[in-house]
mmCIF file of C-alpha atoms in Angstrom:
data_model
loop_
_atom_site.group_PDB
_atom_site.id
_atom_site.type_symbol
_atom_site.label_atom_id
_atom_site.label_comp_id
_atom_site.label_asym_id
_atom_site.label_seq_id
_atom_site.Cartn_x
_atom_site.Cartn_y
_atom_site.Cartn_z
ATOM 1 C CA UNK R 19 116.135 132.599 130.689
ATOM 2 C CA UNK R 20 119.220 131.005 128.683
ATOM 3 C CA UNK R 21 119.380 127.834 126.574
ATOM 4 C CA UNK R 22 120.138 124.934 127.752
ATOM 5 C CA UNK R 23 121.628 122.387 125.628
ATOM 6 C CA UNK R 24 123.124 119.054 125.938
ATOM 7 C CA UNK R 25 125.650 117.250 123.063
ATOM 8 C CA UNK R 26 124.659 113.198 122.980
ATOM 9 C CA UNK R 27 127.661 112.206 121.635
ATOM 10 C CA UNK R 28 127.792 108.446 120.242
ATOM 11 C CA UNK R 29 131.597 107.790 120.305
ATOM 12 C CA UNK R 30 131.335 104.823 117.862
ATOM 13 C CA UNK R 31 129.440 106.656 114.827
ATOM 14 C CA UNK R 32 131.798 107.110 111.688
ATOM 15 C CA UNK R 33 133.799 104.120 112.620
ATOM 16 C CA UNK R 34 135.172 106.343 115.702
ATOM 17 C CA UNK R 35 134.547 109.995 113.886
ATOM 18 C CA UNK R 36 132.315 111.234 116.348
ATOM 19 C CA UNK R 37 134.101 110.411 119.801
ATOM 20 C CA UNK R 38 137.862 111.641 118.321
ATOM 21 C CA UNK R 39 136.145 114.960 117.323
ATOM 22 C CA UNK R 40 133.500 115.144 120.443
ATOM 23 C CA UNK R 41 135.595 117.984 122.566
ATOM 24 C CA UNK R 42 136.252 120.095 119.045
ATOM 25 C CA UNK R 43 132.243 120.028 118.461
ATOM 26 C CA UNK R 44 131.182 121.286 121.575
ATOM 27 C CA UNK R 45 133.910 124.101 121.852
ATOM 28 C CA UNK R 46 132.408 125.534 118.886
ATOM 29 C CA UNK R 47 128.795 124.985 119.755
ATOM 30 C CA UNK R 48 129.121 126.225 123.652
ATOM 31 C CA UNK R 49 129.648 130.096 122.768
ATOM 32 C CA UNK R 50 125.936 129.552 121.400
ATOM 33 C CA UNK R 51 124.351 128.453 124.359
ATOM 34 C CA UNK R 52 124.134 129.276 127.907
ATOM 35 C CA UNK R 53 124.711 125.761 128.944
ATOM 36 C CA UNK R 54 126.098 122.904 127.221
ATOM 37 C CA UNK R 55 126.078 119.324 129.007
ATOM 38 C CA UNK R 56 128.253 116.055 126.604
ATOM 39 C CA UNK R 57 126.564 113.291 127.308
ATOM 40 C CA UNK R 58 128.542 110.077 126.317
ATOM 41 C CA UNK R 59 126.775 106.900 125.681
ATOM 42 C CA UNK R 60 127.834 103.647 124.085
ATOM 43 C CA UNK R 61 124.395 102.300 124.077
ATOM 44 C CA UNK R 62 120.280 102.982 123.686
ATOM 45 C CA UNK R 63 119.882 102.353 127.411
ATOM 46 C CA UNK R 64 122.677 104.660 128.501
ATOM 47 C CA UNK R 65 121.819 107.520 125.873
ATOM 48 C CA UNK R 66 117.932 107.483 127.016
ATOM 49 C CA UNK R 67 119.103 107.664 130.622
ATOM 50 C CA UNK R 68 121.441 110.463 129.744
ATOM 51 C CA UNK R 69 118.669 111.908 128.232
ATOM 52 C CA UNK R 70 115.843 111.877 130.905
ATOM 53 C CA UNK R 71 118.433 113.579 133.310
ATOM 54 C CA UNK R 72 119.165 116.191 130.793
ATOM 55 C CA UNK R 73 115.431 116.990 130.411
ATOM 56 C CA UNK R 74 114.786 116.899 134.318
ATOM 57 C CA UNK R 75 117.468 120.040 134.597
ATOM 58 C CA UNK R 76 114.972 121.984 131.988
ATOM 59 C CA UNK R 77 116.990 120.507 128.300
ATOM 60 C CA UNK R 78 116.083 122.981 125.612
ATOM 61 C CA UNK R 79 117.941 121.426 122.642
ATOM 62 C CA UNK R 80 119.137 118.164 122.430
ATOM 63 C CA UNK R 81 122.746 118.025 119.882
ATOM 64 C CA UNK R 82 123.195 114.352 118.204
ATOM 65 C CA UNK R 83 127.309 113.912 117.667
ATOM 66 C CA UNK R 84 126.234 110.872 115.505
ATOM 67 C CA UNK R 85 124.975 108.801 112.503
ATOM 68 C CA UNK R 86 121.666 107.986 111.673
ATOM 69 C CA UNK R 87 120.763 105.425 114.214
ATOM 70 C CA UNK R 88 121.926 107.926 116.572
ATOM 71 C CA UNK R 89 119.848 110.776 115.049
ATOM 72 C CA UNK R 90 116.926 108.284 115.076
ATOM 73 C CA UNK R 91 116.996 107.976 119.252
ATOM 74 C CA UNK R 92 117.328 111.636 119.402
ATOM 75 C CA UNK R 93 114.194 111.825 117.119
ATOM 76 C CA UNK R 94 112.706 109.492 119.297
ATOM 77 C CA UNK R 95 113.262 111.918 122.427
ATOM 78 C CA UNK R 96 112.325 115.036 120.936
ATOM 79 C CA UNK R 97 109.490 114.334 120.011
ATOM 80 C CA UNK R 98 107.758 113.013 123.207
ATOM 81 C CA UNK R 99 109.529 115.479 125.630
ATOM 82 C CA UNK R 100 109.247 118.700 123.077
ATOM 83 C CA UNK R 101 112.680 119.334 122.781
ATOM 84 C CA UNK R 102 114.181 120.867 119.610
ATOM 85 C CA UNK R 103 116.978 118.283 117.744
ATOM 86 C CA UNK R 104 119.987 119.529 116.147
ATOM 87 C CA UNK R 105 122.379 117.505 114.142
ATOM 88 C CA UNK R 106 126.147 117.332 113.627
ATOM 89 C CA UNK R 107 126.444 114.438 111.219
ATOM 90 C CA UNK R 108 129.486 111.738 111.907
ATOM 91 C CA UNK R 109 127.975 108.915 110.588
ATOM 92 C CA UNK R 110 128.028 106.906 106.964
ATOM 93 C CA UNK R 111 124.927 107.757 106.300
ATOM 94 C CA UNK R 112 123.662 110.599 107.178
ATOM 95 C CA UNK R 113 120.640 110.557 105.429
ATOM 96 C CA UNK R 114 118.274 112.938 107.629
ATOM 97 C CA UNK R 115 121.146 115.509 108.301
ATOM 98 C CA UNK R 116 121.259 115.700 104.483
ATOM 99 C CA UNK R 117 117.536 116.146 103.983
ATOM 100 C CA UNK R 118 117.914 118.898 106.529
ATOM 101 C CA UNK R 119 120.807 120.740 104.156
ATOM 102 C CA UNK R 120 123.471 120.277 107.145
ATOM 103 C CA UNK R 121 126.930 120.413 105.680
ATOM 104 C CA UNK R 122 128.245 116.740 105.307
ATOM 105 C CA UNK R 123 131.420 118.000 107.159
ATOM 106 C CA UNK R 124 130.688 118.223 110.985
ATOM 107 C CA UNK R 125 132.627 120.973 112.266
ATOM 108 C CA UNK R 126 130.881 122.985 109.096
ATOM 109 C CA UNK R 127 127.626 121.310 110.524
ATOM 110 C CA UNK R 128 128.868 122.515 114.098
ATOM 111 C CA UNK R 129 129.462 126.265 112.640
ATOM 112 C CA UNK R 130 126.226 125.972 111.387
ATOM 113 C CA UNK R 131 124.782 124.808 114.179
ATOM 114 C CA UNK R 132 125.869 127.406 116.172
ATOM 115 C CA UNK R 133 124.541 130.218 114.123
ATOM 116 C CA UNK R 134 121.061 128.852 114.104
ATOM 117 C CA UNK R 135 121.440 128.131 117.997
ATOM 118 C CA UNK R 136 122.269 132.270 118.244
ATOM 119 C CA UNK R 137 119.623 133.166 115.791
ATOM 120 C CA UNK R 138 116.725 131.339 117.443
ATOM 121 C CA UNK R 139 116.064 129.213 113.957
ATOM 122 C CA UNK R 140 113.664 126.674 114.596
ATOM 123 C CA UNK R 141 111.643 124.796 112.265
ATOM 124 C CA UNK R 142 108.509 122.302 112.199
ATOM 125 C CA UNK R 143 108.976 119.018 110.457
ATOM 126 C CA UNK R 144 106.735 116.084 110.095
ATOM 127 C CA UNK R 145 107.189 112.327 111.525
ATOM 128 C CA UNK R 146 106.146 109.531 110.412
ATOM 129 C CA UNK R 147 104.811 107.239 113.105
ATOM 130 C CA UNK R 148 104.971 103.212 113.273
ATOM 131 C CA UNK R 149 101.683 101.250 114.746
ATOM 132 C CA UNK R 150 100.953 98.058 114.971
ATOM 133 C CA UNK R 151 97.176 97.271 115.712
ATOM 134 C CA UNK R 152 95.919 100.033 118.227
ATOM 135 C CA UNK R 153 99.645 100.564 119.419
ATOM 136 C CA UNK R 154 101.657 103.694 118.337
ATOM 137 C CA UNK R 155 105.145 102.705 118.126
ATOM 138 C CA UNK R 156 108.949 104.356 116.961
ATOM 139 C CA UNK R 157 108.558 107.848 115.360
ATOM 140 C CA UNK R 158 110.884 107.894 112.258
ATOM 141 C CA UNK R 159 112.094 111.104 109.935
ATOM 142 C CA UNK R 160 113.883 109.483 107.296
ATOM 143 C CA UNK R 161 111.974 106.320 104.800
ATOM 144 C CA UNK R 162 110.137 103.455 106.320
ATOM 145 C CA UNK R 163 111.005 100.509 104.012
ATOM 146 C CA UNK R 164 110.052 96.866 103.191
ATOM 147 C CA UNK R 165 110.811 94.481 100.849
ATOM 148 C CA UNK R 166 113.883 93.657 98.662
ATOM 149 C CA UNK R 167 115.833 97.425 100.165
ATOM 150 C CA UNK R 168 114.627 96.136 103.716
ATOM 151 C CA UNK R 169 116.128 92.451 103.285
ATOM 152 C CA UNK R 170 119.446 93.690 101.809
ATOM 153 C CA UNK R 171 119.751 95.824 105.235
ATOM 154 C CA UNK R 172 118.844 92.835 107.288
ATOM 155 C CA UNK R 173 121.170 90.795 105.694
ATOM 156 C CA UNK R 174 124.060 93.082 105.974
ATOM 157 C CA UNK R 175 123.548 93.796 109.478
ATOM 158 C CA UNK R 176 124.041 89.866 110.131
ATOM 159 C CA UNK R 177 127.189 89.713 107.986
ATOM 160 C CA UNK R 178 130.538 89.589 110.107
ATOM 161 C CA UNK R 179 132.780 90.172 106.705
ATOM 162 C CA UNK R 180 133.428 92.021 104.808
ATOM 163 C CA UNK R 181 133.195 95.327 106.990
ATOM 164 C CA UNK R 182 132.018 98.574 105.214
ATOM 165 C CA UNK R 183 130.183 99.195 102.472
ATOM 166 C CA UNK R 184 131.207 96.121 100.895
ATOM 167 C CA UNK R 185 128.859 94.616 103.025
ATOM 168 C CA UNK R 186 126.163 95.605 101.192
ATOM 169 C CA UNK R 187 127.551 95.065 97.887
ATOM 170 C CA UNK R 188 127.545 90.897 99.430
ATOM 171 C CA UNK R 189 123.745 91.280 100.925
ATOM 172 C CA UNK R 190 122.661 92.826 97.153
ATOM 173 C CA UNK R 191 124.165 89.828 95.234
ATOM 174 C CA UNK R 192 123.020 87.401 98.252
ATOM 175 C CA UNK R 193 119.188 88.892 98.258
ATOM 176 C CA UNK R 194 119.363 88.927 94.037
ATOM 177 C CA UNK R 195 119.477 85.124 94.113
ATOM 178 C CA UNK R 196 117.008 84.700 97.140
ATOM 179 C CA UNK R 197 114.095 87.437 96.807
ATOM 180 C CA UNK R 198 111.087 87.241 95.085
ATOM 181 C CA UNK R 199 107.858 89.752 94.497
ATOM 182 C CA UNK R 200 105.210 88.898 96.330
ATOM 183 C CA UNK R 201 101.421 90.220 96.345
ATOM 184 C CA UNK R 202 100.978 93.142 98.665
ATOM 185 C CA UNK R 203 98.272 95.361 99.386
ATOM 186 C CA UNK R 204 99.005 98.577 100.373
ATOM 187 C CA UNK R 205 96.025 100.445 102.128
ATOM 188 C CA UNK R 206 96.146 104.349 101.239
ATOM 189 C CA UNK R 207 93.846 106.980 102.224
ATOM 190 C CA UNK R 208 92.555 107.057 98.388
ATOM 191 C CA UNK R 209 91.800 103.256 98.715
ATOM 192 C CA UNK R 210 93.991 99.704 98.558
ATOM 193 C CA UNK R 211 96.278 99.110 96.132
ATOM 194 C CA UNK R 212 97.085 95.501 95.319
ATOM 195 C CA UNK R 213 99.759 94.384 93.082
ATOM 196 C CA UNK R 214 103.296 91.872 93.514
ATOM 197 C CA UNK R 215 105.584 94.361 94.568
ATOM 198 C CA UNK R 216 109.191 93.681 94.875
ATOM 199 C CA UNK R 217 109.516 96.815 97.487
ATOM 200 C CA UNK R 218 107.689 99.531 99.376
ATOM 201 C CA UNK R 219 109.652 102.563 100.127
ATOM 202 C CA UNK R 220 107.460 105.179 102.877
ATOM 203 C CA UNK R 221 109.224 108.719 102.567
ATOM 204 C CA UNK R 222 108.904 111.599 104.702
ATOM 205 C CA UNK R 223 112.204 112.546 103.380
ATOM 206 C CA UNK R 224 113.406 111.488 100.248
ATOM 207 C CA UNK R 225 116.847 109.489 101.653
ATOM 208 C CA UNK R 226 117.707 106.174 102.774
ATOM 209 C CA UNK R 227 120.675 104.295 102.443
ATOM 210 C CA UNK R 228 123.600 106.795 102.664
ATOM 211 C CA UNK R 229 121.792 109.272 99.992
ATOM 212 C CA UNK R 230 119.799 106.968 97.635
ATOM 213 C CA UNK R 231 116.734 109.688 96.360
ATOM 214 C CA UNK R 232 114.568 106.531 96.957
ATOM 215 C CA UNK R 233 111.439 109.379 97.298
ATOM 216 C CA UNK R 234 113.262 112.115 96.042
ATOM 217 C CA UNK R 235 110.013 114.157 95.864
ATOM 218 C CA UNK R 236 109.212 113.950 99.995
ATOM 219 C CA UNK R 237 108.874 116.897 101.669
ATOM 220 C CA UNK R 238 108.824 117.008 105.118
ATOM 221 C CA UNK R 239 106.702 119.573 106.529
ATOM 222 C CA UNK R 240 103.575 119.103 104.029
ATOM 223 C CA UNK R 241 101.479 116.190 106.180
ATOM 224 C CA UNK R 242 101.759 113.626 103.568
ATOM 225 C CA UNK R 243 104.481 110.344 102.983
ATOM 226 C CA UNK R 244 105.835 109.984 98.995
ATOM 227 C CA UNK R 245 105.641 106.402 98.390
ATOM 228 C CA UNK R 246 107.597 104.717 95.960
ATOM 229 C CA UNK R 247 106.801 101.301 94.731
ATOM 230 C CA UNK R 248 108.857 98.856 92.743
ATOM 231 C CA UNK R 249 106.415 96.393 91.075
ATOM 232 C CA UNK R 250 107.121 92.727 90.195
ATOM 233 C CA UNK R 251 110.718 93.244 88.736
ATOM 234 C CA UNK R 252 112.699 89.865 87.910
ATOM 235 C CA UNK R 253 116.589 89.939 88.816
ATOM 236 C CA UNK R 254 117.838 91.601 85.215
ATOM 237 C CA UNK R 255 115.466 93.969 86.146
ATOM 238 C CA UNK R 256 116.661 95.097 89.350
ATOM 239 C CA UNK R 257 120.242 94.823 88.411
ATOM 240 C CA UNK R 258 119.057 97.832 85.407
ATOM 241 C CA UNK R 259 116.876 99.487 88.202
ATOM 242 C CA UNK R 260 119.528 100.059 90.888
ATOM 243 C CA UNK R 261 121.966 102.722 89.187
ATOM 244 C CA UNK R 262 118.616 104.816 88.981
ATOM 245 C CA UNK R 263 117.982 105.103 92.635
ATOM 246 C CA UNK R 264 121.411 107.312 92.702
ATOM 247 C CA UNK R 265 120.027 109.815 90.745
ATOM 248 C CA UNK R 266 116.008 109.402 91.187
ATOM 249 C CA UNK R 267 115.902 108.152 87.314
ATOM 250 C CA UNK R 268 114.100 104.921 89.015
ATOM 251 C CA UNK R 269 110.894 106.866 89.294
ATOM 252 C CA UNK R 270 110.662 106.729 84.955
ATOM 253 C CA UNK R 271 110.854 103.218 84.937
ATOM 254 C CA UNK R 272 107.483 101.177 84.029
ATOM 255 C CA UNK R 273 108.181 98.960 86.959
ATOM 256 C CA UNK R 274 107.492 102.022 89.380
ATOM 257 C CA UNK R 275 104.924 103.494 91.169
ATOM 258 C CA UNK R 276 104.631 106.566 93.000
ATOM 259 C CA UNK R 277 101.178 107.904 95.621
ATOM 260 C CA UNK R 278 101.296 110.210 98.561
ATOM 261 C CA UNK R 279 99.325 109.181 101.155
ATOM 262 C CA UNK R 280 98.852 110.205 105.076
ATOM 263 C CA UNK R 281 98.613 106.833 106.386
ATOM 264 C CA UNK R 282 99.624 103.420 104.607
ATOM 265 C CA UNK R 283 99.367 100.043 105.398
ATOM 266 C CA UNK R 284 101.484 97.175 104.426
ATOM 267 C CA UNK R 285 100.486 94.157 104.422
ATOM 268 C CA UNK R 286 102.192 90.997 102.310
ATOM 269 C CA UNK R 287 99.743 87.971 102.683
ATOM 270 C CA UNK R 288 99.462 84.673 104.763
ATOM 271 C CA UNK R 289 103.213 83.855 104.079
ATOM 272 C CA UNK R 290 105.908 84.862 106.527
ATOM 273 C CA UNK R 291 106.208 88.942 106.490
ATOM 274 C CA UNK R 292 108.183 91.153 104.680
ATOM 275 C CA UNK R 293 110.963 92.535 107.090
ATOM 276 C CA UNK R 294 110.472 96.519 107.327
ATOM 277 C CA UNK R 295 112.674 98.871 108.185
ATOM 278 C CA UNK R 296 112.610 102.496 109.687
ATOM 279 C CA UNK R 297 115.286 105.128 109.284
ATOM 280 C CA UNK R 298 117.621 101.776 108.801
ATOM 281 C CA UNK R 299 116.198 100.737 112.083
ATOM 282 C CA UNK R 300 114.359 97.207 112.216
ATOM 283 C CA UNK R 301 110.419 97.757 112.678
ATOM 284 C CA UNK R 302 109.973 93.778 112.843
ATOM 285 C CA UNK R 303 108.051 92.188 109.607
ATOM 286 C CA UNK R 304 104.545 93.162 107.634
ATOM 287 C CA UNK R 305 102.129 93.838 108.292
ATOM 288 C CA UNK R 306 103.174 97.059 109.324
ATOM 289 C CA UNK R 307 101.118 100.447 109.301
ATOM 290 C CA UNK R 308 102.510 104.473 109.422
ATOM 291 C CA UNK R 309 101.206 107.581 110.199
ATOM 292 C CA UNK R 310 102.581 110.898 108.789
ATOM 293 C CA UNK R 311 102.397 113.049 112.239
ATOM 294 C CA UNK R 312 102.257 116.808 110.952
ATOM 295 C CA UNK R 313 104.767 118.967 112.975
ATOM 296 C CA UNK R 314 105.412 116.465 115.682
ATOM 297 C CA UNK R 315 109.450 117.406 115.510
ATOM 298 C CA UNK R 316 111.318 121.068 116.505
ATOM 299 C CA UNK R 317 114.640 121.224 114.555
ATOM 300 C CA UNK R 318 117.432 123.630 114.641
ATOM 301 C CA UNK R 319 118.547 124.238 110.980
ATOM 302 C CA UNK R 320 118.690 126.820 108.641
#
């Protein structure tokens, strides 16, 4: 029986990256394969359509041509229909294609690909999964986040200029002068923790935000989150805390705490939530609850 494969290409991702390079990606990735479908979507509703089609004509491995919102719907597919992901990254961020050690370069990450497609590599990661009450909700691979990180993405999503990453230079310095810690409890499988928290960070892998080691010690396949917790930290502060998160330094400062936990609750009080964030997807506002699903993804990677 041969593999069947399909490339879910997201033209937009990389500011246009991944549809002007589409056709060289799946040249080198169909010698691997016994069948390779592109499917072309410009939307979540087309892509999942795409999908389901794909999967009715017996889908092996789905490809994502993407970023990371793109690599977060494929997650999203794979794991309910047990079908292994691979990833060619062509995003800005990136972030779960890093934690996987795919070249940053996609044709490299196509090459790669490739190999691992004719070897038969597949591996077993975790997932974290969303709930709210007694309903399950989006599976994410990446960091689950909420707080002052989650706010900054908010805000930068709603910003029309400046385009970039200078848009989240303007949401930091915006967010600096609005945010402030609030009490939080955090329910853990040890027990609660309550403190004023300035953010919750929820990491099966340790990247968010284009690279930022905001859990730099996650690992994904050992059935547990790393949590990282920035306590009641004042503006000066944060401005002193941020350079850390580049190179994981933030985890020595007094203001941080670290757990690992299987399931964690977030919940921020009777005031108006805390919006949350997963794999720089919006997740709505706290209260807000994850579950670290062991093995619940197939991955093709090295």
């Amino acid at each position: 029986m041969g593999l069947n494969a399909a490339l879910a290409v997201h033209p937009a991702s990389g500011h246009g990256a991944a549809g002007r390079i589409a056709d060289t990606v799946a040249d080198r990735l169909r010698p691997a394969v016994d069948r390779l479908d592109v499917l072309v979507a410009t939307n979540v509703d087309e892509s999942r359509t795409l999908m389901r089609s794909a999967h009715a004509e017996g889908l092996d491995v789905l490809i994502v041509l993407g970023g990371d919102g793109a690599a977060h719907q494929g997650v999203q597919f794979c794991a309910e229909h047990e079908v292994a992901l691979g990833l060619v990254p062509s995003g800005t961020g990136n972030d779960f294609a890093r934690a996987l050690g795919t070249p940053p370069d996609a044709l490299t990450a196509a090459d790669t690909l490739a190999e691992a497609l004719r070897a038969g590599t597949r591996r077993r990661l975790d997932l974290g999964r969303v709930e709210r009450g007694a309903a399950a909700g989006a599976w994410f691979a990446t960091v689950l986040c909420s707080g002052f990180d989650a706010a900054v993405n908010a805000r930068a999503n709603n910003l029309r200029w400046p385009a970039g990453p200078r848009r989240y230079d303007v949401a930091i310095l915006a967010e600096l002068a609005a945010f402030r810690p609030r009490p939080v409890s955090l329910h853990t499988d040890a027990g609660t923790l309550e403190l004023d928290a300035t953010l919750v960070a929820v990491g099966n892998t340790p990247y968010y935000g284009g690279g930022v080691p905001i859990c730099p010690q996650a690992i994904p396949d050992d059935g547990l989150f790393d949590v990282t917790v920035i306590g009641a930290a004042g503006r000066l502060q944060l401005l002193r805390l941020l350079p850390g998160l580049r190179t994981g330094a933030h985890l020595e400062h007094p203001a941080v705490h670290t757990l690992r936990t299987r399931k964690l609750s977030i919940e921020t009080g009777a005031t108006s939530g805390w919006p949350a964030y997963a794999d720089g997807e919006s997740q709505g506002t706290t209260p807000i609850s994850a579950t670290c699903v062991p093995g619940a993804l197939t991955v093709v990677a090295p």
